[in-house]
Amino acid sequence: MANINYKIINNSTLELAEDAKVGDIIDLTKEIKVDVSLIKDKIVAEVKNKTIVECEKNKQLAIEKAIAEEKNKFTEEANNLRIEIASLKNENKSNTDKLAIEKKNVEFEVSQKFNNQISELNSKIKEIEFVKNSELEKKEFIYQQKLNESKIEVKSQIEQLQQTIKEKEAKINELSNVNKWTQFQNWETYTDGGLEEYCYNYYLNHIQKFWPQIKFEKDNVILNEDGNKSASGTKGDFILKEEDNDGFTFSISFEMKNEKTNSKTTKKIEEHYSQANNNRNKKNCKYSVIVTTLEPSKDFTIRKVDKHENMYIVRPEFFENIIVQLRESELNAFEKNKALMEEACKLRSERSDITDFYTKINKFGDIWFKRCSGAKTAYGDAIKHIDKAITELQAVRDSLTESGEKLDQSIVDFDALSITKLSRKNPTVKSLLTPKDKKE
């Protein structure tokens, strides 16, 4: 193997200086200086071009692989999301149906229970009102009947008493006709002071022994026209009073009037009526009695004065009779009134018990209705909450449906994604992604 001599014609041509054969060597570095920069640049350019093409290919493969992986991952997530959306839709529908059924059941149950309680309470109220009205009507009828019977009985007793008084007066008058003139002579012996003394002694010796609770006292209090104490005015002669612990009161204002027949100041009995009635009113007495010997020619023993309320005139010897008769009449009336008051109190007590019973019933009804109203309000609030929950679930359902639709559209858009579309109208990215050989 020989080393062949040569000379360089130009940058691209060598000229051999001797014959050469296969296997001979041209040594460019020993004999002459050769500019290898052009060769080096060309080799570097070739290597660079091959490296860029290979890198671009690798880059393209990496991008496509990453896009494929992301696409697969996105598709998997989209499928999972579709499954979850379908599950939520089914669950939402199930919950909505369940809430609707529960709502109907609650409405029916509450309505039925409320109506049953209302019907039951109305039935009880009607029954109680019927019993109440029947009992009240019956008791009022019995009370009115007893009251009428008592009035009739009292009226009958008064009439009997008046009849007895008339009969006694007739007998007394019959006896008095025999001794009229003798009595008249006896009456002449009385002065006003003597008549007062006679009545007071009679009280001490007879009345006080039988009825020690009866007080018969001298009237020493002078009252004016206004009923106040005064140095001048009028007063009676005696006041008789009786009181007990049961509330019975009995009082008489007495006037003693007696004059001699030859007196120049002789008066008629009726001239003393007004003063006697005035004294009775001022001293708060029930009855007024004038014990008198005036007008002996008038034939009476005990007589009622019709011109004035509860006023009687009586002869001295019938002093005790008038007290006994008026006391018996007042006591009978008191007993009857007491019985009526007891009966009335009993009826009022029974009425109060019935009223209290109905008050409790009404109170119970008010509380019951209040509770029912509260339950109804709570029921309405529960229904509102159920409706609100249904509305919210429907909104969630709509939102999920919208999300599913958007997800489907995103998958379609992702499937249509490519490098060409991404680099459209972007020359920088397009130049980076385009291989060099394609550019040339």
Coordinates of C-alpha atoms in Angstrom, one line a residue:
M1 CA 0.0 0.0 0.0
A2 CA 1.6 3.3 -1.2
N3 CA 1.1 6.8 -0.1
I4 CA 0.1 8.7 -3.3
N5 CA 1.2 12.3 -4.0
Y6 CA -1.4 14.9 -5.0
K7 CA -2.1 18.6 -5.4
I8 CA -5.2 20.6 -4.7
I9 CA -6.8 22.3 -7.6
N10 CA -9.6 24.0 -5.6
N11 CA -11.8 23.4 -2.6
S12 CA -13.5 20.5 -4.3
T13 CA -10.8 19.0 -6.7
L14 CA -7.6 17.0 -6.0
E15 CA -5.1 16.1 -8.8
L16 CA -3.0 12.9 -8.4
A17 CA 0.8 13.3 -9.1
E18 CA 1.4 9.6 -9.8
D19 CA -0.4 6.4 -10.7
A20 CA -2.4 4.8 -8.0
K21 CA -4.0 1.5 -7.4
V22 CA -6.6 0.1 -5.2
G23 CA -5.6 0.3 -1.6
D24 CA -3.3 3.3 -2.0
I25 CA -3.6 6.2 0.6
I26 CA -3.8 9.9 0.2
D27 CA -2.4 11.6 3.3
L28 CA -3.7 15.1 3.3
T29 CA -2.2 16.1 6.7
K30 CA 1.5 15.4 6.0
E31 CA 2.3 17.0 2.7
I32 CA 0.0 20.0 2.4
K33 CA -2.4 21.9 4.6
V34 CA -6.0 21.1 3.8
D35 CA -9.0 23.3 4.9
V36 CA -11.3 20.8 6.5
S37 CA -13.6 23.4 7.9
L38 CA -16.0 23.0 5.0
I39 CA -16.1 19.3 5.5
K40 CA -16.5 19.7 9.2
D41 CA -19.4 22.2 8.8
K42 CA -21.1 19.9 6.3
I43 CA -20.7 16.9 8.6
V44 CA -22.0 19.0 11.6
A45 CA -24.9 20.2 9.5
E46 CA -25.8 16.7 8.5
V47 CA -25.6 15.4 12.1
K48 CA -27.6 18.4 13.3
N49 CA -30.2 17.9 10.7
K50 CA -30.5 14.2 11.5
T51 CA -30.6 15.1 15.3
I52 CA -33.3 17.7 14.8
V53 CA -35.4 15.4 12.7
E54 CA -35.0 12.6 15.2
C55 CA -35.8 15.0 18.1
E56 CA -38.9 16.4 16.3
K57 CA -40.0 12.9 15.7
N58 CA -39.5 12.0 19.4
K59 CA -41.1 15.2 20.5
Q60 CA -44.1 14.5 18.2
L61 CA -44.4 11.0 19.5
A62 CA -44.1 12.2 23.1
I63 CA -46.8 14.9 22.6
E64 CA -49.1 12.3 20.9
K65 CA -48.4 9.9 23.7
A66 CA -49.2 12.5 26.3
I67 CA -52.3 13.6 24.5
A68 CA -53.4 10.0 24.2
E69 CA -52.7 9.3 27.9
E70 CA -54.6 12.5 28.9
K71 CA -57.4 11.6 26.5
N72 CA -57.7 8.1 28.0
K73 CA -57.6 9.5 31.5
F74 CA -60.1 12.2 30.6
T75 CA -62.3 9.6 28.9
E76 CA -62.1 7.3 32.0
E77 CA -63.0 10.2 34.3
A78 CA -65.8 11.2 32.0
N79 CA -67.1 7.7 32.0
N80 CA -66.9 7.6 35.8
L81 CA -68.6 11.0 36.0
R82 CA -71.4 9.7 33.6
I83 CA -71.9 6.7 35.9
E84 CA -72.0 8.9 39.0
I85 CA -74.4 11.3 37.3
A86 CA -76.7 8.5 36.3
S87 CA -76.5 7.1 39.9
L88 CA -77.3 10.6 41.3
K89 CA -80.2 11.0 38.8
N90 CA -81.6 7.6 39.9
E91 CA -81.1 8.5 43.6
N92 CA -82.6 11.9 43.1
K93 CA -85.6 10.4 41.4
S94 CA -85.9 7.8 44.1
N95 CA -85.7 10.4 46.9
T96 CA -88.2 12.7 45.1
D97 CA -90.7 9.8 44.7
K98 CA -90.1 8.8 48.3
L99 CA -90.6 12.4 49.6
A100 CA -93.7 12.7 47.5
I101 CA -95.1 9.4 49.0
E102 CA -94.1 10.4 52.5
K103 CA -95.7 13.8 52.0
K104 CA -99.0 12.3 50.9
N105 CA -98.9 9.8 53.8
V106 CA -98.2 12.6 56.3
E107 CA -101.0 14.8 54.9
F108 CA -103.5 11.9 55.0
E109 CA -102.5 10.8 58.5
V110 CA -102.5 14.3 60.0
S111 CA -105.7 15.3 58.3
Q112 CA -107.5 12.1 59.4
K113 CA -106.2 12.4 63.0
F114 CA -107.2 16.1 63.1
N115 CA -110.7 15.5 61.7
N116 CA -111.2 12.5 64.1
Q117 CA -110.2 14.6 67.1
I118 CA -112.4 17.5 66.0
S119 CA -115.4 15.2 65.5
E120 CA -114.8 13.6 68.9
L121 CA -114.5 16.9 70.7
N122 CA -117.6 18.4 69.0
S123 CA -119.5 15.3 70.0
K124 CA -118.5 15.7 73.6
I125 CA -119.2 19.4 73.6
K126 CA -122.7 18.8 72.2
E127 CA -123.4 16.1 74.7
I128 CA -122.2 18.2 77.6
E129 CA -124.2 21.2 76.4
F130 CA -127.3 19.1 76.2
V131 CA -126.8 17.8 79.7
K132 CA -126.0 21.3 81.0
N133 CA -129.0 22.9 79.4
S134 CA -131.3 20.1 80.7
E135 CA -129.9 20.3 84.2
L136 CA -130.1 24.1 84.3
E137 CA -133.6 24.2 82.9
K138 CA -134.7 21.6 85.4
K139 CA -133.1 23.3 88.4
E140 CA -134.4 26.8 87.3
F141 CA -137.9 25.3 86.9
I142 CA -137.7 23.7 90.4
Y143 CA -136.3 26.9 91.9
Q144 CA -139.0 29.0 90.3
Q145 CA -141.6 26.6 91.4
K146 CA -140.3 26.6 95.0
L147 CA -140.1 30.4 94.9
N148 CA -143.7 30.7 93.7
E149 CA -144.9 28.2 96.3
S150 CA -143.0 30.1 99.0
K151 CA -144.5 33.4 97.9
I152 CA -148.0 31.9 97.9
E153 CA -147.3 30.3 101.3
V154 CA -146.0 33.6 102.8
K155 CA -148.9 35.5 101.3
S156 CA -151.3 32.9 102.7
Q157 CA -149.7 33.2 106.2
I158 CA -149.9 37.0 106.0
E159 CA -153.6 36.7 105.1
Q160 CA -154.2 34.2 107.9
L161 CA -152.3 36.5 110.3
Q162 CA -154.4 39.5 109.2
Q163 CA -157.5 37.4 109.5
T164 CA -156.4 36.3 113.0
I165 CA -155.7 39.9 114.0
K166 CA -159.2 40.9 112.7
E167 CA -160.8 38.1 114.7
K168 CA -158.9 39.0 117.8
E169 CA -159.8 42.6 117.3
A170 CA -163.5 41.6 116.9
K171 CA -163.4 39.6 120.1
I172 CA -161.5 42.4 121.9
N173 CA -163.8 45.0 120.6
E174 CA -166.7 42.9 121.8
L175 CA -165.2 42.7 125.2
S176 CA -164.2 46.3 125.1
N177 CA -167.7 47.4 124.4
V178 CA -168.7 46.0 127.7
N179 CA -165.9 47.7 129.6
K180 CA -165.6 50.7 127.3
W181 CA -166.5 53.3 129.8
T182 CA -164.5 51.7 132.6
Q183 CA -161.5 51.6 130.3
F184 CA -162.0 55.2 129.3
Q185 CA -162.0 56.2 132.9
N186 CA -158.8 54.2 133.4
W187 CA -157.2 55.9 130.4
E188 CA -157.9 59.3 131.9
T189 CA -155.6 58.4 134.8
Y190 CA -152.6 58.2 132.3
T191 CA -150.5 61.2 131.4
D192 CA -147.8 60.9 128.8
G193 CA -145.3 60.1 131.5
G194 CA -147.6 57.6 133.1
L195 CA -148.2 55.8 129.8
E196 CA -144.5 55.5 129.2
E197 CA -144.0 54.2 132.7
Y198 CA -146.9 51.7 132.2
C199 CA -145.3 50.3 128.9
Y200 CA -141.8 50.2 130.3
N201 CA -143.0 48.3 133.5
Y202 CA -145.0 45.9 131.3
Y203 CA -141.9 45.2 129.3
L204 CA -139.8 44.5 132.5
N205 CA -142.5 42.2 134.1
H206 CA -143.6 40.3 131.0
I207 CA -141.7 40.7 127.7
Q208 CA -138.2 40.6 129.1
K209 CA -138.9 37.4 131.0
F210 CA -139.9 35.5 127.8
W211 CA -137.6 37.2 125.4
P212 CA -134.5 38.5 127.2
Q213 CA -132.8 39.3 123.9
I214 CA -135.4 42.0 123.2
K215 CA -134.1 45.5 124.3
F216 CA -136.7 48.2 125.1
E217 CA -134.8 51.5 125.8
K218 CA -135.7 55.2 126.1
D219 CA -135.0 57.2 122.9
N220 CA -132.8 60.1 124.1
V221 CA -131.1 61.0 120.8
I222 CA -132.4 64.1 119.1
L223 CA -131.9 64.2 115.4
N224 CA -132.4 67.1 112.9
E225 CA -134.0 66.8 109.5
D226 CA -130.7 65.5 108.0
G227 CA -130.5 62.7 110.5
N228 CA -127.6 64.2 112.5
K229 CA -127.4 64.8 116.2
S230 CA -128.7 68.2 117.2
A231 CA -129.7 70.3 120.2
S232 CA -133.1 70.8 118.6
G233 CA -135.2 68.4 116.6
T234 CA -137.4 65.4 117.2
K235 CA -137.1 62.1 118.9
G236 CA -139.4 59.1 119.8
D237 CA -140.2 57.8 123.2
F238 CA -138.9 54.2 123.1
I239 CA -137.0 52.0 120.7
L240 CA -137.4 48.2 120.8
K241 CA -134.7 46.1 119.1
E242 CA -133.9 42.4 118.7
E243 CA -130.9 40.9 117.0
D244 CA -129.3 37.4 116.8
N245 CA -126.3 35.7 115.3
D246 CA -128.3 34.3 112.4
G247 CA -129.0 37.8 111.0
F248 CA -132.5 38.2 112.3
T249 CA -133.3 41.9 113.2
F250 CA -136.5 43.3 114.6
S251 CA -137.1 47.0 115.6
I252 CA -140.0 49.3 116.6
S253 CA -140.1 53.0 117.2
F254 CA -142.7 53.7 119.9
E255 CA -144.6 56.9 120.5
M256 CA -146.8 57.2 123.7
K257 CA -149.7 59.7 123.3
N258 CA -152.2 60.2 126.1
E259 CA -154.2 63.3 127.1
K260 CA -157.1 64.0 129.5
T261 CA -160.5 64.7 127.9
N262 CA -160.8 68.1 129.6
S263 CA -157.4 69.2 128.3
K264 CA -157.4 72.2 126.1
T265 CA -154.6 70.7 123.9
T266 CA -156.5 67.6 122.9
K267 CA -155.3 66.2 119.5
K268 CA -156.4 63.7 117.1
I269 CA -154.3 60.5 116.6
E270 CA -153.6 61.2 113.0
E271 CA -151.8 64.4 113.9
H272 CA -148.9 62.3 115.3
Y273 CA -148.5 60.1 112.2
S274 CA -146.0 62.3 110.3
Q275 CA -143.7 62.7 113.4
A276 CA -143.9 59.0 114.2
N277 CA -143.0 58.0 110.6
N278 CA -140.2 60.6 110.6
N279 CA -138.7 59.2 113.8
R280 CA -138.9 55.7 112.5
N281 CA -136.9 56.6 109.4
K282 CA -134.3 58.6 111.3
K283 CA -133.7 55.7 113.8
N284 CA -133.7 53.1 111.0
C285 CA -136.5 51.1 112.6
K286 CA -138.7 48.6 110.7
Y287 CA -142.0 49.5 112.3
S288 CA -143.6 52.5 114.0
V289 CA -146.2 52.0 116.8
I290 CA -148.3 54.7 118.5
V291 CA -149.6 53.6 121.9
T292 CA -152.4 56.0 122.6
T293 CA -155.6 56.8 124.6
L294 CA -156.5 59.6 122.3
E295 CA -160.0 59.7 120.7
P296 CA -161.5 57.1 123.0
S297 CA -164.7 57.2 121.0
K298 CA -162.9 55.4 118.2
D299 CA -163.6 51.7 118.5
F300 CA -160.2 49.8 117.8
T301 CA -157.6 47.9 119.7
I302 CA -154.9 47.4 117.0
R303 CA -155.1 49.1 113.6
K304 CA -152.7 49.5 110.7
V305 CA -152.2 53.0 109.3
D306 CA -152.5 52.8 105.5
K307 CA -151.1 56.3 104.9
H308 CA -147.6 55.3 106.2
E309 CA -145.5 52.2 105.7
N310 CA -145.4 49.7 108.6
M311 CA -147.2 52.0 111.0
Y312 CA -149.7 50.8 113.7
I313 CA -151.8 52.4 116.4
V314 CA -152.7 50.4 119.5
R315 CA -154.4 50.9 122.8
P316 CA -152.3 50.5 126.0
E317 CA -153.6 47.1 127.1
F318 CA -152.6 45.6 123.7
F319 CA -149.0 46.8 124.0
E320 CA -147.7 43.2 124.3
N321 CA -150.0 41.9 121.5
I322 CA -148.7 44.2 118.9
I323 CA -145.1 43.3 119.7
V324 CA -145.8 39.6 119.6
Q325 CA -147.7 39.8 116.3
L326 CA -145.2 42.0 114.5
R327 CA -142.3 39.8 115.8
E328 CA -144.0 36.6 114.7
S329 CA -144.7 38.1 111.3
E330 CA -141.1 39.3 110.9
L331 CA -139.7 36.0 112.2
N332 CA -141.8 34.0 109.7
A333 CA -140.7 36.2 106.9
F334 CA -137.1 35.9 108.0
E335 CA -137.3 32.1 108.1
K336 CA -138.9 31.9 104.7
N337 CA -136.4 34.3 103.3
K338 CA -133.5 32.4 104.9
A339 CA -134.8 29.1 103.4
L340 CA -135.1 30.8 100.0
M341 CA -131.6 32.3 100.4
E342 CA -130.2 28.8 101.3
E343 CA -131.9 27.3 98.3
A344 CA -130.6 30.2 96.1
C345 CA -127.1 29.7 97.5
K346 CA -127.3 26.0 96.8
L347 CA -128.5 26.7 93.2
R348 CA -125.7 29.3 92.8
S349 CA -123.2 26.8 94.1
E350 CA -124.5 24.1 91.7
R351 CA -124.5 26.7 88.9
S352 CA -120.9 27.7 89.9
D353 CA -119.9 24.0 89.8
I354 CA -121.4 23.6 86.3
T355 CA -119.9 26.9 85.2
D356 CA -116.5 25.8 86.6
F357 CA -116.9 22.5 84.8
Y358 CA -117.6 24.2 81.5
T359 CA -114.8 26.7 82.1
K360 CA -112.4 23.7 82.4
I361 CA -114.0 22.2 79.3
N362 CA -113.5 25.5 77.4
K363 CA -110.0 25.8 78.7
F364 CA -109.2 22.3 77.6
G365 CA -110.8 23.1 74.3
D366 CA -108.7 26.2 73.9
I367 CA -105.5 24.4 74.8
W368 CA -106.4 21.5 72.5
F369 CA -107.2 23.8 69.6
K370 CA -104.0 25.7 70.2
R371 CA -102.0 22.5 70.1
C372 CA -103.9 21.3 67.0
S373 CA -103.2 24.7 65.5
G374 CA -99.5 24.3 66.4
A375 CA -99.4 20.8 65.0
K376 CA -101.1 22.1 61.8
T377 CA -98.5 24.9 61.6
A378 CA -95.7 22.4 62.1
Y379 CA -97.2 20.1 59.5
G380 CA -97.4 23.0 57.1
D381 CA -93.8 23.9 57.8
A382 CA -92.8 20.2 57.3
I383 CA -94.6 20.2 53.9
K384 CA -92.8 23.5 53.0
H385 CA -89.5 21.9 53.9
I386 CA -90.3 18.8 51.8
D387 CA -91.3 21.0 48.9
K388 CA -88.1 23.0 49.3
A389 CA -86.1 19.8 49.4
I390 CA -87.8 18.5 46.3
T391 CA -87.1 21.9 44.6
E392 CA -83.4 21.7 45.6
L393 CA -83.1 18.1 44.5
Q394 CA -84.7 19.1 41.2
A395 CA -82.2 22.0 40.9
V396 CA -79.3 19.5 41.6
R397 CA -80.7 17.2 39.0
D398 CA -80.9 20.0 36.4
S399 CA -77.3 21.0 37.3
L400 CA -76.0 17.5 37.0
T401 CA -77.9 17.1 33.7
E402 CA -76.3 20.3 32.4
S403 CA -72.9 19.2 33.6
G404 CA -73.3 15.9 31.8
E405 CA -74.2 17.6 28.6
K406 CA -71.2 19.9 28.9
L407 CA -69.0 16.9 29.6
D408 CA -70.3 15.1 26.5
Q409 CA -69.5 18.2 24.4
S410 CA -66.0 18.4 26.0
I411 CA -65.3 14.8 25.1
V412 CA -66.4 15.4 21.5
D413 CA -64.2 18.5 21.4
F414 CA -61.3 16.5 22.9
D415 CA -61.7 13.7 20.3
A416 CA -61.4 16.3 17.5
L417 CA -58.2 17.8 19.0
S418 CA -55.0 17.6 16.9
I419 CA -51.6 19.3 16.6
T420 CA -52.6 21.0 13.3
K421 CA -55.6 22.6 15.0
L422 CA -53.5 23.7 18.0
S423 CA -50.8 25.3 15.8
R424 CA -53.2 27.0 13.4
K425 CA -52.6 30.8 13.2
N426 CA -49.5 30.3 15.5
P427 CA -46.4 30.3 13.2
T428 CA -43.9 30.0 16.1
V429 CA -45.4 26.7 17.4
K430 CA -46.0 25.6 13.9
S431 CA -42.3 26.2 12.9
L432 CA -41.2 24.2 16.0
L433 CA -43.4 21.3 15.2
T434 CA -42.6 21.2 11.5
P435 CA -39.5 19.1 10.5
K436 CA -36.5 20.8 8.8
D437 CA -36.6 18.6 5.7
K438 CA -40.2 19.5 5.1
K439 CA -39.2 23.2 5.3
E440 CA -36.5 22.7 2.5

